[in-house]
Amino acid sequence: MSCNPNKFTITKGLDNEFVFTVKQTGTTLPMEIVNGDTFIAKLYKLEDDSLALTKSTTITDMLSGKITLTILASETTNLISDKADKVDRYYIRPTYRLILDCDTENNGKFLAEICEVWVR
C-alpha cells in the first residue's frame, strides 16, 4: 500500500491487484458489462513511450462494471523505479502511464488513461 492513496503505485516483487469500475458515459453509474466485452491494459514508459507490459483484465462483477487487473510479481521485476536524491527523502517519481483499451457492447470502443504510474 502506498503512502498516498491518490497515486497509482505498482509494488515490485509482489502480486498487484487493481479493481476498476467502468462507468456509463456522462454519469457516475457503473456500466453493465456483457459477455464479449474486452479490457486490455497497456503500460507505457514515460521516458520514450515504449510498451512495457500488456495484460488482459478479468471481469469481476458484470452488473457493477468491475474489472480486475492483476500484475504478477514476476512481471514487476523488469519495471523501472525512479527515486529522488537523499536530500529529497528518496520520494518516488512516476515512470509509466497506463492505458485501458476497452471494447464494449454498451459504450463501443474507448480508452481510459492513468497518466502517472509509480513503481515502488
XYZ file of N, CA, C and O in Angstrom:
480
model
N 0.841 -1.173 0.000
C 0.000 0.000 0.000
C 0.881 1.229 0.000
O 1.852 1.321 0.731
N 0.555 2.181 -0.840
C 1.367 3.387 -0.918
C 0.965 4.366 0.180
O -0.121 4.290 0.748
N 1.857 5.301 0.466
C 1.586 6.308 1.490
C 0.529 7.293 1.020
O -0.214 7.835 1.816
N 0.478 7.553 -0.276
C -0.507 8.467 -0.837
C -1.500 7.651 -1.654
O -1.171 7.175 -2.726
N -2.735 7.493 -1.183
C -3.694 6.641 -1.888
C -4.119 7.198 -3.240
O -4.740 6.510 -4.014
N -3.776 8.457 -3.526
C -4.143 9.050 -4.809
C -3.191 8.651 -5.924
O -3.443 8.918 -7.082
N -2.065 8.036 -5.589
C -1.092 7.614 -6.584
C -1.349 6.163 -6.979
O -1.590 5.310 -6.137
N -1.259 5.898 -8.266
C -1.390 4.536 -8.771
C -0.002 3.922 -8.707
O 0.873 4.253 -9.510
N 0.225 3.041 -7.737
C 1.551 2.507 -7.472
C 1.587 0.992 -7.642
O 0.750 0.282 -7.097
N 2.597 0.532 -8.393
C 2.859 -0.895 -8.546
C 4.017 -1.239 -7.622
O 5.050 -0.558 -7.633
N 3.853 -2.281 -6.830
C 4.903 -2.697 -5.906
C 5.675 -3.863 -6.513
O 5.097 -4.903 -6.831
N 6.991 -3.660 -6.668
C 7.845 -4.705 -7.241
C 7.970 -5.877 -6.272
O 7.985 -5.699 -5.061
N 8.045 -7.086 -6.829
C 8.262 -8.280 -6.033
C 7.009 -8.853 -5.396
O 7.074 -9.870 -4.712
N 5.873 -8.229 -5.627
C 4.595 -8.716 -5.080
C 3.557 -8.788 -6.188
O 3.648 -8.057 -7.179
N 2.558 -9.644 -5.997
C 1.419 -9.639 -6.910
C 0.598 -8.379 -6.625
O 0.314 -8.067 -5.464
N 0.241 -7.644 -7.670
C -0.532 -6.417 -7.549
C -1.896 -6.638 -8.177
O -1.984 -7.134 -9.309
N -2.944 -6.273 -7.467
C -4.302 -6.422 -7.986
C -5.012 -5.074 -7.887
O -5.067 -4.465 -6.821
N -5.540 -4.616 -9.019
C -6.233 -3.334 -9.085
C -7.645 -3.574 -9.609
O -7.825 -4.259 -10.614
N -8.637 -3.016 -8.931
C -10.027 -3.164 -9.346
C -10.521 -1.817 -9.874
O -10.387 -0.795 -9.202
N -11.048 -1.824 -11.094
C -11.587 -0.626 -11.732
C -13.093 -0.791 -11.895
O -13.577 -1.889 -12.147
N -13.820 0.311 -11.790
C -15.244 0.316 -12.078
C -15.449 1.105 -13.361
O -15.117 2.294 -13.422
N -15.977 0.457 -14.382
C -16.250 1.102 -15.661
C -17.578 1.838 -15.529
O -18.587 1.246 -15.122
N -17.569 3.136 -15.850
C -18.771 3.974 -15.688
C -19.467 4.196 -17.020
O -18.844 4.189 -18.079
N -20.773 4.421 -16.945
C -21.556 4.783 -18.124
C -21.140 6.179 -18.570
O -20.803 7.032 -17.751
N -21.162 6.423 -19.855
C -20.778 7.718 -20.397
C -21.674 8.820 -19.826
O -22.893 8.706 -19.831
N -21.044 9.866 -19.288
C -21.779 11.024 -18.799
C -22.424 10.855 -17.435
O -23.177 11.718 -17.007
N -22.163 9.747 -16.744
C -22.749 9.535 -15.422
C -21.696 8.972 -14.474
O -20.588 8.648 -14.886
N -22.089 8.850 -13.230
C -21.225 8.196 -12.245
C -21.704 6.777 -11.958
O -21.177 6.118 -11.073
N -22.670 6.313 -12.732
C -23.217 4.967 -12.552
C -22.339 3.936 -13.259
O -21.791 4.203 -14.332
N -22.197 2.750 -12.669
C -21.402 1.714 -13.328
C -22.086 1.220 -14.596
O -23.313 1.183 -14.687
N -21.282 0.870 -15.584
C -21.788 0.334 -16.837
C -21.899 -1.184 -16.710
O -20.971 -1.832 -16.214
N -22.999 -1.733 -17.130
C -23.152 -3.182 -17.109
C -22.282 -3.783 -18.202
O -22.339 -3.391 -19.361
N -21.451 -4.722 -17.816
C -20.560 -5.405 -18.748
C -21.257 -6.667 -19.236
O -21.918 -7.360 -18.467
N -21.118 -6.959 -20.529
C -21.742 -8.153 -21.097
C -20.650 -9.076 -21.623
O -19.501 -8.670 -21.814
N -21.013 -10.331 -21.873
C -20.067 -11.286 -22.448
C -19.560 -10.747 -23.776
O -20.331 -10.224 -24.577
N -18.287 -10.859 -24.001
C -17.688 -10.357 -25.231
C -16.998 -9.016 -25.069
O -16.207 -8.620 -25.910
N -17.300 -8.279 -23.991
C -16.604 -7.017 -23.725
C -15.156 -7.326 -23.368
O -14.881 -8.304 -22.668
N -14.227 -6.507 -23.849
C -12.818 -6.732 -23.558
C -12.169 -5.477 -22.993
O -12.536 -4.352 -23.363
N -11.216 -5.685 -22.103
C -10.483 -4.603 -21.450
C -9.019 -5.032 -21.385
O -8.680 -5.958 -20.665
N -8.173 -4.366 -22.164
C -6.749 -4.694 -22.235
C -5.959 -3.539 -21.623
O -6.131 -2.383 -22.012
N -5.085 -3.866 -20.662
C -4.246 -2.857 -20.015
C -2.890 -2.831 -20.699
O -2.284 -3.877 -20.944
N -2.414 -1.615 -20.989
C -1.106 -1.440 -21.613
C -0.319 -0.423 -20.794
O -0.786 0.684 -20.562
N 0.875 -0.836 -20.375
C 1.739 0.003 -19.561
C 2.868 0.542 -20.447
O 3.601 -0.238 -21.052
N 2.961 1.875 -20.532
C 3.960 2.523 -21.379
C 4.966 3.290 -20.527
O 4.586 3.943 -19.548
N 6.250 3.256 -20.925
C 7.273 4.050 -20.257
C 7.048 5.524 -20.581
O 6.830 5.880 -21.742
N 7.118 6.383 -19.573
C 7.003 7.816 -19.804
C 8.213 8.335 -20.581
O 8.099 9.262 -21.386
N 9.357 7.739 -20.322
C 10.625 8.172 -20.896
C 10.621 8.206 -22.423
O 11.020 9.191 -23.040
N 10.156 7.128 -23.045
C 10.208 7.053 -24.508
C 8.905 6.532 -25.131
O 8.848 6.271 -26.326
N 7.875 6.379 -24.315
C 6.552 5.926 -24.759
C 6.574 4.517 -25.349
O 5.709 4.154 -26.132
N 7.565 3.710 -24.953
C 7.611 2.324 -25.431
C 6.714 1.448 -24.551
O 6.519 1.715 -23.370
N 6.168 0.412 -25.153
C 5.267 -0.505 -24.457
C 6.071 -1.417 -23.536
O 6.993 -2.090 -23.971
N 5.735 -1.413 -22.249
C 6.456 -2.213 -21.266
C 5.712 -3.494 -20.892
O 6.338 -4.498 -20.568
N 4.376 -3.453 -20.932
C 3.587 -4.604 -20.480
C 2.182 -4.526 -21.058
O 1.589 -3.445 -21.100
N 1.669 -5.647 -21.513
C 0.279 -5.756 -21.964
C -0.375 -6.872 -21.175
O 0.174 -7.967 -21.082
N -1.540 -6.584 -20.597
C -2.252 -7.570 -19.767
C -3.749 -7.526 -20.070
O -4.324 -6.449 -20.216
N -4.354 -8.687 -20.114
C -5.810 -8.757 -20.166
C -6.335 -8.608 -18.744
O -5.680 -9.010 -17.787
N -7.494 -8.034 -18.622
C -8.123 -7.907 -17.315
C -9.154 -9.015 -17.146
O -9.530 -9.684 -18.102
N -9.608 -9.171 -15.922
C -10.645 -10.144 -15.604
C -11.905 -9.387 -15.216
O -11.832 -8.414 -14.460
N -13.031 -9.820 -15.738
C -14.296 -9.203 -15.334
C -14.670 -9.777 -13.977
O -14.838 -10.985 -13.826
N -14.784 -8.903 -12.986
C -15.046 -9.319 -11.615
C -16.536 -9.325 -11.295
O -17.036 -10.237 -10.647
N -17.258 -8.281 -11.736
C -18.686 -8.161 -11.460
C -19.346 -7.478 -12.655
O -19.198 -6.269 -12.835
N -20.048 -8.248 -13.470
C -20.632 -7.724 -14.708
C -21.676 -6.641 -14.441
O -21.698 -5.627 -15.129
N -22.539 -6.833 -13.463
C -23.597 -5.854 -13.190
C -23.064 -4.540 -12.626
O -23.607 -3.480 -12.900
N -21.990 -4.618 -11.856
C -21.417 -3.417 -11.238
C -20.286 -2.819 -12.065
O -19.638 -1.870 -11.626
N -20.000 -3.372 -13.233
C -18.980 -2.831 -14.112
C -17.568 -2.944 -13.581
O -16.706 -2.136 -13.915
N -17.289 -3.948 -12.765
C -15.960 -4.078 -12.149
C -15.070 -5.035 -12.946
O -15.476 -6.131 -13.301
N -13.836 -4.544 -13.195
C -12.816 -5.371 -13.824
C -11.580 -5.358 -12.932
O -11.362 -4.411 -12.173
N -10.778 -6.418 -13.018
C -9.584 -6.540 -12.186
C -8.355 -6.713 -13.069
O -8.354 -7.544 -13.977
N -7.341 -5.911 -12.775
C -6.044 -6.031 -13.428
C -5.083 -6.638 -12.413
O -4.906 -6.092 -11.327
N -4.489 -7.771 -12.761
C -3.518 -8.423 -11.889
C -2.157 -8.407 -12.570
O -2.012 -8.893 -13.692
N -1.190 -7.822 -11.876
C 0.188 -7.815 -12.349
C 0.976 -8.700 -11.391
O 1.076 -8.403 -10.200
N 1.481 -9.811 -11.905
C 2.179 -10.792 -11.076
C 3.555 -10.285 -10.655
O 4.165 -9.452 -11.338
N 4.052 -10.812 -9.545
C 5.375 -10.426 -9.038
C 6.444 -10.636 -10.099
O 7.344 -9.804 -10.263
N 6.353 -11.714 -10.840
C 7.347 -11.999 -11.880
C 7.320 -10.965 -13.005
O 8.323 -10.757 -13.688
N 6.182 -10.309 -13.199
C 6.065 -9.295 -14.246
C 6.564 -7.925 -13.780
O 6.733 -7.019 -14.595
N 6.815 -7.779 -12.494
C 7.274 -6.487 -11.966
C 8.791 -6.376 -11.934
O 9.311 -5.272 -11.754
N 9.497 -7.480 -12.108
C 10.953 -7.463 -11.936
C 11.663 -6.524 -12.898
O 12.668 -5.922 -12.537
N 11.168 -6.381 -14.113
C 11.817 -5.519 -15.098
C 11.271 -4.095 -15.119
O 11.722 -3.281 -15.930
N 10.305 -3.797 -14.263
C 9.771 -2.433 -14.229
C 10.772 -1.498 -13.563
O 11.479 -1.867 -12.628
N 10.811 -0.282 -14.049
C 11.785 0.707 -13.582
C 11.156 1.580 -12.501
O 10.057 2.102 -12.656
N 11.900 1.740 -11.407
C 11.506 2.640 -10.332
C 12.483 3.805 -10.326
O 13.693 3.605 -10.472
N 11.982 5.015 -10.166
C 12.839 6.199 -10.158
C 12.666 6.923 -8.833
O 11.538 7.228 -8.437
N 13.772 7.158 -8.148
C 13.728 7.805 -6.840
C 14.559 9.078 -6.840
O 15.606 9.147 -7.488
N 14.106 10.052 -6.073
C 14.845 11.303 -5.915
C 16.051 11.075 -5.012
O 16.240 9.999 -4.455
N 16.846 12.106 -4.854
C 18.049 12.027 -4.019
C 17.711 11.992 -2.531
O 16.594 12.288 -2.118
N 18.729 11.653 -1.749
C 18.580 11.570 -0.299
C 18.058 12.875 0.290
O 17.182 12.872 1.156
N 18.563 13.997 -0.199
C 18.141 15.302 0.307
C 16.631 15.514 0.110
O 16.000 16.256 0.851
N 16.065 14.849 -0.869
C 14.626 14.942 -1.153
C 13.847 13.774 -0.564
O 12.714 13.497 -0.976
N 14.464 13.041 0.372
C 13.838 11.928 1.083
C 13.493 10.738 0.193
O 12.560 9.991 0.456
N 14.206 10.575 -0.890
C 14.038 9.424 -1.784
C 12.605 9.220 -2.273
O 12.164 8.094 -2.469
N 11.854 10.293 -2.468
C 10.482 10.108 -2.961
C 10.514 9.478 -4.346
O 11.448 9.665 -5.109
N 9.492 8.677 -4.649
C 9.467 8.013 -5.955
C 8.809 8.926 -6.988
O 7.947 9.745 -6.655
N 9.243 8.755 -8.221
C 8.719 9.540 -9.336
C 7.956 8.610 -10.273
O 8.284 7.427 -10.389
N 6.956 9.117 -10.964
C 6.230 8.266 -11.914
C 7.127 7.890 -13.079
O 7.924 8.712 -13.560
N 7.018 6.657 -13.534
C 7.843 6.185 -14.646
C 7.020 5.587 -15.791
O 7.573 5.301 -16.847
N 5.735 5.405 -15.577
C 4.877 4.789 -16.590
C 3.538 5.513 -16.679
O 3.189 6.331 -15.826
N 2.789 5.176 -17.716
C 1.375 5.554 -17.834
C 0.623 4.292 -18.228
O 1.187 3.393 -18.861
N -0.634 4.213 -17.844
C -1.442 3.021 -18.098
C -2.626 3.394 -18.981
O -3.327 4.371 -18.706
N -2.823 2.625 -20.029
C -3.972 2.789 -20.920
C -4.836 1.542 -20.808
O -4.329 0.426 -20.911
N -6.127 1.728 -20.589
C -7.083 0.625 -20.661
C -7.800 0.754 -22.001
O -8.501 1.733 -22.250
N -7.582 -0.218 -22.863
C -8.194 -0.256 -24.181
C -9.481 -1.065 -24.051
O -9.436 -2.280 -23.859
N -10.609 -0.386 -24.121
C -11.914 -1.007 -23.833
C -12.737 -1.152 -25.108
O -12.783 -0.237 -25.929
N -13.392 -2.284 -25.247
C -14.302 -2.541 -26.350
C -15.553 -3.174 -25.752
O -15.525 -4.330 -25.323
N -16.638 -2.388 -25.688
C -17.854 -2.838 -25.017
C -19.067 -2.746 -25.935
O -19.100 -1.926 -26.849
N -20.027 -3.575 -25.642
C -21.283 -3.540 -26.401
C -22.085 -2.288 -26.062
O -22.686 -1.670 -26.934
N -22.091 -1.882 -24.794
C -22.917 -0.761 -24.356
C -22.316 0.611 -24.628
O -23.038 1.603 -24.659
N -20.989 0.694 -24.808
C -20.352 2.000 -24.972
C -19.368 2.039 -26.135
O -18.691 3.024 -26.330
N -19.259 0.962 -26.892
C -18.341 0.933 -28.026
C -16.886 0.859 -27.586
O -16.572 0.423 -26.485
N -16.000 1.351 -28.457
C -14.574 1.350 -28.157
C -14.193 2.676 -27.517
O -14.623 3.738 -27.972
N -13.364 2.599 -26.465
C -12.877 3.811 -25.813
C -11.612 3.492 -25.034
O -11.290 2.328 -24.795
N -10.886 4.543 -24.682
C -9.661 4.410 -23.902
C -9.831 5.112 -22.568
O -10.476 6.156 -22.489
N -9.232 4.536 -21.541
C -9.149 5.185 -20.230
C -7.665 5.253 -19.891
O -6.930 4.302 -20.138
N -7.228 6.381 -19.343
C -5.794 6.559 -19.101
C -5.515 6.976 -17.674
O -6.213 7.812 -17.102
N -4.483 6.376 -17.112
C -3.899 6.830 -15.853
C -2.557 7.420 -16.270
O -1.663 6.698 -16.709
N -2.443 8.733 -16.184
C -1.301 9.448 -16.759
C 0.015 9.183 -16.039
O 1.077 9.284 -16.654
N -0.042 8.883 -14.756
C 1.181 8.659 -13.995
C 1.062 7.392 -13.144
O 0.136 7.255 -12.359
N 2.020 6.497 -13.355
C 2.080 5.255 -12.587
C 3.452 5.200 -11.915
O 4.482 5.360 -12.585
N 3.437 4.981 -10.620
C 4.654 4.881 -9.847
C 4.999 3.407 -9.629
O 4.112 2.563 -9.545
N 6.305 3.110 -9.529
C 6.745 1.763 -9.212
C 7.587 1.850 -7.961
O 8.557 2.612 -7.897
N 7.202 1.099 -6.951
C 7.898 1.117 -5.660
C 8.688 -0.159 -5.512
O 8.273 -1.219 -5.754
